[in-house]
Coordinates of C-alpha atoms (C1' of nucleotides) in Angstrom, one line a residue:
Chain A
X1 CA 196.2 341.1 117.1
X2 CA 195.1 344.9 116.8
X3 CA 194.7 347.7 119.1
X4 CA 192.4 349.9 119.5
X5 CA 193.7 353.9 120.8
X6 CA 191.5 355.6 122.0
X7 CA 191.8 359.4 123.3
X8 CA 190.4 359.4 126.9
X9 CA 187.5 362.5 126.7
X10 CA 189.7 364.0 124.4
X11 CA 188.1 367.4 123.6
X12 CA 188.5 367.8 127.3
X13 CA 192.0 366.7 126.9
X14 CA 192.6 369.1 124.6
X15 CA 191.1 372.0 126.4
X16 CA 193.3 370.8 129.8
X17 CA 196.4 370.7 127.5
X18 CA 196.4 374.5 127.6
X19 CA 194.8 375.3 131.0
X20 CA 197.0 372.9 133.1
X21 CA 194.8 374.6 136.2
X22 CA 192.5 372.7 134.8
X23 CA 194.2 369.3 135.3
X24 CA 192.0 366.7 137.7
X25 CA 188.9 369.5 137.8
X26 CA 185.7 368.8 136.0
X27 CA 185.7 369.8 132.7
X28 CA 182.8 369.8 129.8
X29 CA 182.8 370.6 126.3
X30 CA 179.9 371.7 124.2
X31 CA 178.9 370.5 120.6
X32 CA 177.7 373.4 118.0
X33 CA 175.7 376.0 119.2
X34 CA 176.7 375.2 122.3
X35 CA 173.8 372.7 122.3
X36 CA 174.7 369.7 124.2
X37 CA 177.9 367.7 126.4
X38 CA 180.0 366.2 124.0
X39 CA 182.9 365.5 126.0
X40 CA 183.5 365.3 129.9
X41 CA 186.1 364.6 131.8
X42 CA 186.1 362.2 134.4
X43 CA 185.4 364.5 137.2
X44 CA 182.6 365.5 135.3
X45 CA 181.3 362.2 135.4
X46 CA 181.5 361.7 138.8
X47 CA 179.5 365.0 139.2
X48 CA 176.6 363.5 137.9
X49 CA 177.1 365.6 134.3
X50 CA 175.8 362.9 131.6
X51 CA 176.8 362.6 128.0
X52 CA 174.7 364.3 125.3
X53 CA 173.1 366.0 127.7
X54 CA 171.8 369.2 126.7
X55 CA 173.7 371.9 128.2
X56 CA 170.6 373.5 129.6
X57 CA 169.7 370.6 131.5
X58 CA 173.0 370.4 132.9
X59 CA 173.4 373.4 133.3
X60 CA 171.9 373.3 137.1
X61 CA 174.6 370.8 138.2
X62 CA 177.8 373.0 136.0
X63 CA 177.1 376.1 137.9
X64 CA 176.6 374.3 141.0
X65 CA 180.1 372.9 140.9
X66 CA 181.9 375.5 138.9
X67 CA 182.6 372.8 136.5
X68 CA 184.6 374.4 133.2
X69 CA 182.9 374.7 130.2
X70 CA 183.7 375.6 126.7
X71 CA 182.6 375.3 123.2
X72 CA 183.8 373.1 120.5
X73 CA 187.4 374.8 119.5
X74 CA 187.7 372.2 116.1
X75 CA 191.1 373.8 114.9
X76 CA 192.7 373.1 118.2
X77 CA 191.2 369.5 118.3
X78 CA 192.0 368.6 114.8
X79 CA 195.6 369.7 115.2
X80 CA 196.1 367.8 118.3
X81 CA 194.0 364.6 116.4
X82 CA 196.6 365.0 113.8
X83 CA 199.3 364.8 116.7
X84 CA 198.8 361.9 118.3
X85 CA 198.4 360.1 114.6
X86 CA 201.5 360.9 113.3
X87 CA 203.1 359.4 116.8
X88 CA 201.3 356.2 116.1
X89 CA 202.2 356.4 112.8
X90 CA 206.2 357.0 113.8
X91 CA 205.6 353.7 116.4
X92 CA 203.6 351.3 114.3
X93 CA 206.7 351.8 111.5
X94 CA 204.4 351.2 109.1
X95 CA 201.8 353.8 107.8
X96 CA 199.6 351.0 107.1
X97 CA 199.1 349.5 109.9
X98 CA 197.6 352.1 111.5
X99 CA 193.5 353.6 110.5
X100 CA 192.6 356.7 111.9
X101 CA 188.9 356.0 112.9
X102 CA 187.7 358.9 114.3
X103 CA 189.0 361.9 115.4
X104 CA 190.0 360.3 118.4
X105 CA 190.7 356.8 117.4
X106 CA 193.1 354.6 115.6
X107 CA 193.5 350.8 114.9
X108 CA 196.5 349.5 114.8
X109 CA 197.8 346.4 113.5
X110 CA 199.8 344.6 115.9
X111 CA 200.6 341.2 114.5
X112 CA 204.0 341.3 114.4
X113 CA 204.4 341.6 117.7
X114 CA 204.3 338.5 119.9
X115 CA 201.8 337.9 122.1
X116 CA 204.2 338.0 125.7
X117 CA 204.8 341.1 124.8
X118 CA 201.2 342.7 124.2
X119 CA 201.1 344.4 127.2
X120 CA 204.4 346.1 127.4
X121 CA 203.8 347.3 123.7
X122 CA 200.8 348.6 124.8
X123 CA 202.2 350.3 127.3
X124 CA 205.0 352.0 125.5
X125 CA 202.5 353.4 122.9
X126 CA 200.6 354.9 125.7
X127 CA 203.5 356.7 127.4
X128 CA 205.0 357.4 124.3
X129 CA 201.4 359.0 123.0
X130 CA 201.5 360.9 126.5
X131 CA 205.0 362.0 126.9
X132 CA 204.9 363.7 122.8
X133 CA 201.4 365.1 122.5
X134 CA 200.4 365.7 126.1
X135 CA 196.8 364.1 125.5
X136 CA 196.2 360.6 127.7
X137 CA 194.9 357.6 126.1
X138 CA 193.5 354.0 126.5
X139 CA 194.5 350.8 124.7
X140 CA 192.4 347.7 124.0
X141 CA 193.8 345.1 122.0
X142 CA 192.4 341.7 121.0
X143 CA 192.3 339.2 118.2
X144 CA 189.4 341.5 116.4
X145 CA 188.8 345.0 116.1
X146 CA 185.2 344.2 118.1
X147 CA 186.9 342.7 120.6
X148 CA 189.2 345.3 120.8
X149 CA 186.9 348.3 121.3
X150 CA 185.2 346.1 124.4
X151 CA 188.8 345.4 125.9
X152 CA 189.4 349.3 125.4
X153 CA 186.1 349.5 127.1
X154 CA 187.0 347.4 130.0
X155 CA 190.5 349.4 130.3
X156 CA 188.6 352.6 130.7
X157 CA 186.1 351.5 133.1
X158 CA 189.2 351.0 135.8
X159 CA 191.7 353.3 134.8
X160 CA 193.5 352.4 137.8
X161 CA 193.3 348.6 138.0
X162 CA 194.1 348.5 134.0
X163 CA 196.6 351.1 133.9
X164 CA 194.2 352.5 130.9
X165 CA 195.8 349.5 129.2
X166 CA 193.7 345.6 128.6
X167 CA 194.8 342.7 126.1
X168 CA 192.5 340.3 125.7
X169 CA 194.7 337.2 124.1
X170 CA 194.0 333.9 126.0
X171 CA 189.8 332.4 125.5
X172 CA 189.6 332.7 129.0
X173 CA 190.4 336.6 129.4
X174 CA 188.1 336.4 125.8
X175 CA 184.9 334.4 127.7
X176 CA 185.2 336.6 131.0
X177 CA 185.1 339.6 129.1
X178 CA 182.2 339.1 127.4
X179 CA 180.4 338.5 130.2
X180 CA 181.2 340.9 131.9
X181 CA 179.9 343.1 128.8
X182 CA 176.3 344.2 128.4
X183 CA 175.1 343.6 124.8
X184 CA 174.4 347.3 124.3
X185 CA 177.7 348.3 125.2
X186 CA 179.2 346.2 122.4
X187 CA 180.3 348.2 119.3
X188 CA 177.8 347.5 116.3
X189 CA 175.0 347.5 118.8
X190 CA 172.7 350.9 118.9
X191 CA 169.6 351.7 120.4
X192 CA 167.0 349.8 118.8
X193 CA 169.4 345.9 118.6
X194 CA 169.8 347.2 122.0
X195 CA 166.2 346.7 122.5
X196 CA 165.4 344.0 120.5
X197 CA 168.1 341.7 121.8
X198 CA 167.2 342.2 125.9
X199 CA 163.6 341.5 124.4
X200 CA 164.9 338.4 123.8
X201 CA 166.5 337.6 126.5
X202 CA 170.2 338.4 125.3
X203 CA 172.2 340.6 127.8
X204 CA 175.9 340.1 128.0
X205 CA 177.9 339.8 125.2
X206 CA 178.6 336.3 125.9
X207 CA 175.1 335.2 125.5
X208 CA 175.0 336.9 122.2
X209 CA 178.5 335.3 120.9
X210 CA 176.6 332.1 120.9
X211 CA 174.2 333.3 119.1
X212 CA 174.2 331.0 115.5
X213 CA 174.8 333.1 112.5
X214 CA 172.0 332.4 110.9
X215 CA 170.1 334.0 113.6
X216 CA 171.7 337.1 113.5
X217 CA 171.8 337.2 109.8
X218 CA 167.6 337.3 109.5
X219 CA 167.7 339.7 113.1
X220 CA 170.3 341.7 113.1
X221 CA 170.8 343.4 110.1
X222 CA 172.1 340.6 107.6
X223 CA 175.7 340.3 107.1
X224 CA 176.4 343.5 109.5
X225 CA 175.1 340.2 112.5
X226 CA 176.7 338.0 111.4
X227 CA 180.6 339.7 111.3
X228 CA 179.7 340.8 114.5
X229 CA 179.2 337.6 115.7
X230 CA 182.4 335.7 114.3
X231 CA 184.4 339.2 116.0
X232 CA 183.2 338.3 119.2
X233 CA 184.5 334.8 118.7
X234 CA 187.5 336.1 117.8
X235 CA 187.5 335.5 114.0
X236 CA 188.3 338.7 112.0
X237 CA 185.7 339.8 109.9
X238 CA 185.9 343.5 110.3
X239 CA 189.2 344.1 108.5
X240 CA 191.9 347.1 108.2
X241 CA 191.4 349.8 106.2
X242 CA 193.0 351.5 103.7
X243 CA 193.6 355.2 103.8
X244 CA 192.1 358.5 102.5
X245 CA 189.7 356.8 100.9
X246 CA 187.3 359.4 99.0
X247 CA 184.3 360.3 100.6
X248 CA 181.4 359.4 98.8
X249 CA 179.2 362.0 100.1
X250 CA 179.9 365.4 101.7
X251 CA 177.6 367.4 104.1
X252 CA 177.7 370.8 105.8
X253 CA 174.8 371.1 108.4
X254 CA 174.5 373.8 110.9
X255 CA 171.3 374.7 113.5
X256 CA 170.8 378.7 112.9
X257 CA 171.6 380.9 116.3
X258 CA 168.1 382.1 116.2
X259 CA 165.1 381.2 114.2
X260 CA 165.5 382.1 110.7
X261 CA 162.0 383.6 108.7
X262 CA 163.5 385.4 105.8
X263 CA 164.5 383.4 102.5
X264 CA 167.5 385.5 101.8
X265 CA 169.4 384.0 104.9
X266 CA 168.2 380.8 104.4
X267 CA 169.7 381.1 100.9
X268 CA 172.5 382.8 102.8
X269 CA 173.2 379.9 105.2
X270 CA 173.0 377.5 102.0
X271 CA 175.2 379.4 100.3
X272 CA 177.6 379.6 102.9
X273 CA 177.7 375.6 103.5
X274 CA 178.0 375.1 100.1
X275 CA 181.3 377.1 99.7
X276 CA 182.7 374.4 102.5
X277 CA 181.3 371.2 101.0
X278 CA 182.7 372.1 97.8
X279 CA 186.1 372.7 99.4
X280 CA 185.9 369.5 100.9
X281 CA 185.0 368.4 97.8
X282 CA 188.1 369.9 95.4
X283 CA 190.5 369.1 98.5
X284 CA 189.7 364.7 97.5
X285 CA 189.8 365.9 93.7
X286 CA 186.1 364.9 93.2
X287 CA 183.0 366.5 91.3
X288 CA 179.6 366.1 92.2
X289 CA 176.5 365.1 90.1
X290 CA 173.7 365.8 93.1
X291 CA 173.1 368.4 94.9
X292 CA 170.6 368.1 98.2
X293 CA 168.9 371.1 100.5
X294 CA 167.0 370.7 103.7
X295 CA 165.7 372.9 106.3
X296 CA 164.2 372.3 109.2
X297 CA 161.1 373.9 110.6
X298 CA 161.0 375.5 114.5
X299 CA 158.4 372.8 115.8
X300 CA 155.1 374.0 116.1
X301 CA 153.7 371.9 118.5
X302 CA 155.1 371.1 121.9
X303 CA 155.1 367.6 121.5
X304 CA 158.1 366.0 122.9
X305 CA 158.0 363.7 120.0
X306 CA 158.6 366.6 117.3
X307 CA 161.5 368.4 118.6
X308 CA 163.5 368.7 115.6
X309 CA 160.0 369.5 113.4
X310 CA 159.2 368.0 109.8
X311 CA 162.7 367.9 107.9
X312 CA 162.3 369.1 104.0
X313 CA 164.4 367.9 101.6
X314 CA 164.9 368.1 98.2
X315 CA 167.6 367.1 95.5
X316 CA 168.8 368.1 92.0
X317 CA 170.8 366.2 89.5
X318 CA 173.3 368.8 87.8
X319 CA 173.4 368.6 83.8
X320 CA 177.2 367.6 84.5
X321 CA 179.2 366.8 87.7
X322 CA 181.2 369.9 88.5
X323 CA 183.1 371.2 91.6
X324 CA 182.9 375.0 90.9
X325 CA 181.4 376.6 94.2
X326 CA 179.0 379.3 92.0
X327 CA 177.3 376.4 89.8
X328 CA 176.5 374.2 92.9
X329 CA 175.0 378.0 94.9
X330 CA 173.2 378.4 92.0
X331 CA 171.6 374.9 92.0
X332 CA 171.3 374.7 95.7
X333 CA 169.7 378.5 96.4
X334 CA 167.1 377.1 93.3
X335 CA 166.2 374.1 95.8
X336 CA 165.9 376.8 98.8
X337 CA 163.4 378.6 96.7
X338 CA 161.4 375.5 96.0
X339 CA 161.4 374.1 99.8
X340 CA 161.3 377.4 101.7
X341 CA 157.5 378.6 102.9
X342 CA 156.8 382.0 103.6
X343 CA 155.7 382.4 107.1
X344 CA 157.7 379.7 108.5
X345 CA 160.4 380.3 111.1
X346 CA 163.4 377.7 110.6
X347 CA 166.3 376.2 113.0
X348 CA 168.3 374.2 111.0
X349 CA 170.1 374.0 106.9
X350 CA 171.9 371.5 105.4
X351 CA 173.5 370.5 102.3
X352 CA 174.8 367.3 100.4
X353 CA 176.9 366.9 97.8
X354 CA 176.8 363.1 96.2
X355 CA 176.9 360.7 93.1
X356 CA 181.0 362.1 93.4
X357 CA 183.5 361.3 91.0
X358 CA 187.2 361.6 90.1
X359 CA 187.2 365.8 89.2
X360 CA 189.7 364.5 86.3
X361 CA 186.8 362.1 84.2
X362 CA 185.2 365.5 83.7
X363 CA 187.8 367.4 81.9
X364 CA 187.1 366.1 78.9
X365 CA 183.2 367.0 79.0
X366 CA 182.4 368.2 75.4
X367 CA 179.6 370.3 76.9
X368 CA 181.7 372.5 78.6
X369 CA 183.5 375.9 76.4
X370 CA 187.1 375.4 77.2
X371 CA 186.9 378.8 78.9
X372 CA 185.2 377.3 82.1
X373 CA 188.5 375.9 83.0
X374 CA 189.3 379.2 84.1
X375 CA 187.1 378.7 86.7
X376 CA 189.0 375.8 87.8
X377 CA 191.9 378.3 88.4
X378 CA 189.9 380.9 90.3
X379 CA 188.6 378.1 92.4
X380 CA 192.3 377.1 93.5
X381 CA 193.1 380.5 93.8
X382 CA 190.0 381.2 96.5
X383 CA 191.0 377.8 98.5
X384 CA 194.7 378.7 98.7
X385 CA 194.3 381.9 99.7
X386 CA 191.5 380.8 102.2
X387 CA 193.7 378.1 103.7
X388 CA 196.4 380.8 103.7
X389 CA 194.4 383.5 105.1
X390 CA 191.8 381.8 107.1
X391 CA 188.5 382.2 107.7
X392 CA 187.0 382.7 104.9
X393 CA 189.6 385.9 102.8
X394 CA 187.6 385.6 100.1
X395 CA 183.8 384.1 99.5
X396 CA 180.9 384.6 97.3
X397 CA 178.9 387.1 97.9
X398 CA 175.8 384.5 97.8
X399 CA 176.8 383.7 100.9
X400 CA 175.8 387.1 102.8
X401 CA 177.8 389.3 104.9
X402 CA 176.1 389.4 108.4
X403 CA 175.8 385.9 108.5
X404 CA 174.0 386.9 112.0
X405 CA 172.1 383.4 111.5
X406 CA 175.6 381.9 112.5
X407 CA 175.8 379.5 115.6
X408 CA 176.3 380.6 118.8
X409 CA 180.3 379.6 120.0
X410 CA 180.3 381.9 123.5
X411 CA 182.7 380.1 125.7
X412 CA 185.1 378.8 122.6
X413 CA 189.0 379.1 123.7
X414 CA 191.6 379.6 121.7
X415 CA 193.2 378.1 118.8
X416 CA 196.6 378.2 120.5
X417 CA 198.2 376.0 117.9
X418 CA 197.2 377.0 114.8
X419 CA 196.7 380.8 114.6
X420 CA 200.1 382.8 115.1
X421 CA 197.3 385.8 116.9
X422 CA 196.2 383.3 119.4
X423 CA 199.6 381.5 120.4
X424 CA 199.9 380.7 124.4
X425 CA 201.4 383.4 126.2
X426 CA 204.1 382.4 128.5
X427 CA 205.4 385.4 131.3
Chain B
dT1 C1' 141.7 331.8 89.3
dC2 C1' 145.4 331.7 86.5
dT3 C1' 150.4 335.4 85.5
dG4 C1' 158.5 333.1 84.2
dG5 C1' 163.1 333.6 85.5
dG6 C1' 167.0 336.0 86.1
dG7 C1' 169.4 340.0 86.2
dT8 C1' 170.8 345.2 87.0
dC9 C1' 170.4 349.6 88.8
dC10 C1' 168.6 353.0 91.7
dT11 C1' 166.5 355.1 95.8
dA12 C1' 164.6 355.4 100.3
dG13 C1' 165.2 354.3 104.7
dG14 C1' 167.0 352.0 108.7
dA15 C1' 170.8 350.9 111.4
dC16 C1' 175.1 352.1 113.2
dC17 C1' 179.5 354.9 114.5
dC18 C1' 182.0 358.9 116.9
Chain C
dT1 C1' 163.8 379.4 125.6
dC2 C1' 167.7 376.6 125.0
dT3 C1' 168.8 369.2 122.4
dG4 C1' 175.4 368.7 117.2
dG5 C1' 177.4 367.3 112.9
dG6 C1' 179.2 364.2 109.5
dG7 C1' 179.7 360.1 108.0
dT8 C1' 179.2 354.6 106.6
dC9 C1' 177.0 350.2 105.2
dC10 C1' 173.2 347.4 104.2
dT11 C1' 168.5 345.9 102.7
dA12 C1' 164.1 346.1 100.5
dG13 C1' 161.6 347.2 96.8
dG14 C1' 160.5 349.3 92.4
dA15 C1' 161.7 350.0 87.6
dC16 C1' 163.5 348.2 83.9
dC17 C1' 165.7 344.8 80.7
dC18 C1' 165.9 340.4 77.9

DNA sequence: TCTGGGGTCCTAGGACCC
DNA sequence: TCTGGGGTCCTAGGACCC
C-alpha cells in the first residue's frame, strides 16, 4: 500500500504557524507579484475566495471580510517543507520509502505494514507530523499512488467525518470511491481530458476505470492512459521514486513589477535569472550545453484571448557545456539583443538552462586553457559566501543594481526561521 | 501512376502536476 | 490597471543513416 501526505493549504499553514491569531480566520496567500490565490485556508473557502483567482478579482470579497493576506514568503515555506520531510523520513525508518513530491507532498511506502492496521498508522503519522512541525496534514492511502491521491482527496473533502485520514483497502471502499469521484478530479486528468472524456460521456472515475486500455492508449495520451487506468484498478503502474534525481532542465522566470521598455533591464533581469539558474545548476554538479531567453510582450490588444501576449523565444547551443555564471550572461544577454524590439514594452523574462550534464565529464575538455579552472573556484567562492551571506553578497554586475524591474512582494511576512534578523519575538 | 524497410536522434508541442 | 513559477513525460514528425 502507499500513502499519500499531503499538507492541508500549507502556505496558509505556514503563515498561521507564526500568527497563531490567525488560527480558524480566513487566510490567503499570494503567488509572485502578488498576482493571484495560491493557497487558502479553509475559511477562505467558505468565503467564497476561489483558487487561482487573481488577487484583484478577489480582492472585493478579502476586504469585505478582512480576510489575511500575504505574499509568497518561500524561505519560510521551504524550511517548514523540509520539516515535515525529515519527520516522515524519521517515521517511515527508511529514507527510501518516502518521495518528496511537491513541496507539500510525500509518498510513502507503506507495505510493510499490515493492512488492520492502515488506519491507526495513518493516524500516528498525522499526529506525529502535527505535534513536531506544527503544520496539519491529510493522509490517503491505497494500493496505488492514483488511488491514493483520490482517497487523500476524499479525506479532505470531510475533514471531520475522515478525521483528515481515508484508506482505501477492500474493492468495495475501492468501487464506492470512484464513484463518488468526478473524472476531472482524478490525478493525471487536466483540462482539456477533462473535456474530452465528459464529451464522451465518462464522468466518475468509475466509468473511466472500465475504460479498456486500448482505448485510452489511442485517447488519452498513449501509455500516460493506460497507467492511469490499471492505477485506478488498483495495479501499480506509477511506481516509487528515487531521490535527488538531477534535473534535467532549470528555469528562472519572473513577470517584471512594471512594464519593462529599455534593453538594459531586460538584459538586467536576464542576467539576474541567470546567476540563480546557474546556482541551481552547480548545486546538482551539472553543466549546461543550451541556453534559452524569452520575453513576453505587454499585450496590445484587449483581447481576452491574448493576455499573456506573443511569447519570444530563442535558444543557443554553447561551444562547450559549462556552469560558470559569466559565460552563460554572456550567451544569454546575446539572445536578449537578438529577441528584444525597440519600442516594445515587456511583462515577463525567462531563462532555461538544458541538454545538462555531469559538471565532471567536462574537466577534461581540451578546448578549455587550464587557467579557466580558476573560475570554477571563484564560482564556489560566490555561492558559499551567497548561501552564507544571503541575498545575493556578491553578484555580477550584468545583473544591474536597481533591479527596480523586481516583483512586487508588499504584504510578504517574515522569514522567522531562517534569518537570525527576523527571528519571532517573544515578550 | 509508380517510390523499401528499419532504425536513431532531435525538436516542437501538448498534456499534465503542484 | 492589476492573472505565478518551475518542472516532468510523451508523441509526432522530420532529418538522417544504411
Amino acid at each position: 500500500m502507499t500513502a499519500i501526505v499531503d499538507c492541508n493549504s500549507f502556505y496558509c499553514s505556514c503563515e498561521r504557524l507564526f500568527r497563531p491569531d490567525l488560527r480558524n480566520k480566513p487566510v490567503v496567500v499570494l503567488s509572485n507579484n502578488d498576482g493571484c490565490i495560491v493557497s487558502r485556508s479553509d475559511e477562505a473557502r467558505a468565503l467564497g475566495v476561489g483558487m487561482a483567482v487573481p488577487y484583484f478579482e478577489a480582492r472585493h470579497i478579502i476586504e469585505k471580510h478582512g480576510i489575511a493576506v500575504f505574499s509568497s514568503n518561500y524561505h519560510l515555506y521551504g524550511d517548514l517543507s523540509y520539516r515535515v520531510m525529515e519527520t516522515l523520513r524519521t517515521l517511515a525508518g527508511d529514507r527510501s520509502k518516502v518521495e518528496v513530491y511537491s513541496v507539500d507532498e510525500a509518498f510513502m511506502d507503506l507495505s510493510d505494514v499490515p493492512e488492520d492496521q492502515l488506519v491507526d498508522h495513518a493516524r500516528h503519522i498525522k499526529t506525529t507530523v502535527e505535534q513536531w512541525t506544527g503544520i496539519p496534514v491529510s493522509i490517503g492511502v491505497a494500493p496505488t499512488k492514483t488511488l491514493a491521491k483520490l482517497a487523500n482527496r476524499l479525506a479532505k473533502k470531510d475533514k471531520i467525518a475522515s478525521s483528515c485520514v481515508t484508506v482505501i483497502a477492500t474493492a468495495e471502499e475501492q468501487r464506492l470511491a470512484l464513484q463518488q469521484t468526478r473524472v476531472d478530479d482524478l490525478w493525471g486528468i487536466g483540462g482539456a481530458y477533462a473535456v474530452k472524456l465528459i464529451n464522451q460521456g465518462i464522468t466518475s472515475a468509475w466509468e473511466l476505470s472500465n475504460m479498456p486500455e486500448e482505448w485510452a492508449h489511442s485517447h488519452l495520451g498513449g501509455v500516460v492512459g493506460v497507467r492511469l487506468i490499471r492505477e485506478l484498478k488498483g495495479l501499480p503502474a506509477i511506481f516509487m521514486e528515487e531521490e535527488l534525481v538531477d534535473k534535467k532542465m532549470i528555469a528562472t522566470t519572473r513577470m517584471f513589477g512594471r512594464p519593462v521598455t529599455s534593453v538594459t533591464e531586460i538584459k538586467e533581469a536576464v542576467a539576474t535569472y541567470i546567476s540563480r539558474s546557474a546556482e541551481k545548476l552547480r548545486r546538482q554538479q551539472s553543466a549546461a550545453g543550451v541556453v534559452s531567453v524569452f520575453i513576453v510582450a505587454k499585450e496590445q490588444s484587449h483581447s481576452t484571448y491574448f493576455r499573456h501576449g506573443p511569447t519570444i523565444s530563442s535558444y543557443t547551443t554553447l561551444p562547450h557545456p559549462s556552469c560558470l555564471t559569466h559565460e552563460l550572461i554572456k550567451a544569454a544577454t546575446g539572445l536578449v539583443d537578438q529577441l528584444f524590439e525597440e519600442g516594445k514594452s515587456y511583462k515577463k523574462a525567462g531563462v532555461m538552462l538544458s541538454g545538462l550534464v555531469p559538471d565532471g565529464s567536462i574537466q577534461g575538455n581540451l578546448f578549455v586553457p587550464p587557467a579557466e579552472n580558476q573560475h570554477r573556484f571563484l564560482m564556489h567562492t560566490i555561492d558559499n559566501i551567497n548561501f552564507a551571506m544571503r541575498d545575493d553578497s556578491v553578484k555580477f554586475g550584468a545583473s544591474g543594481m536597481n533591479k527596480d524591474w523586481k516583483m512586487r512582494q508588499e504584504l510578504r511576512s517574515r522569514r522567522h526561521s531562517t534569518r537570525w534578523e527576523e527571528l519571532k519575538g517573544v515578550k
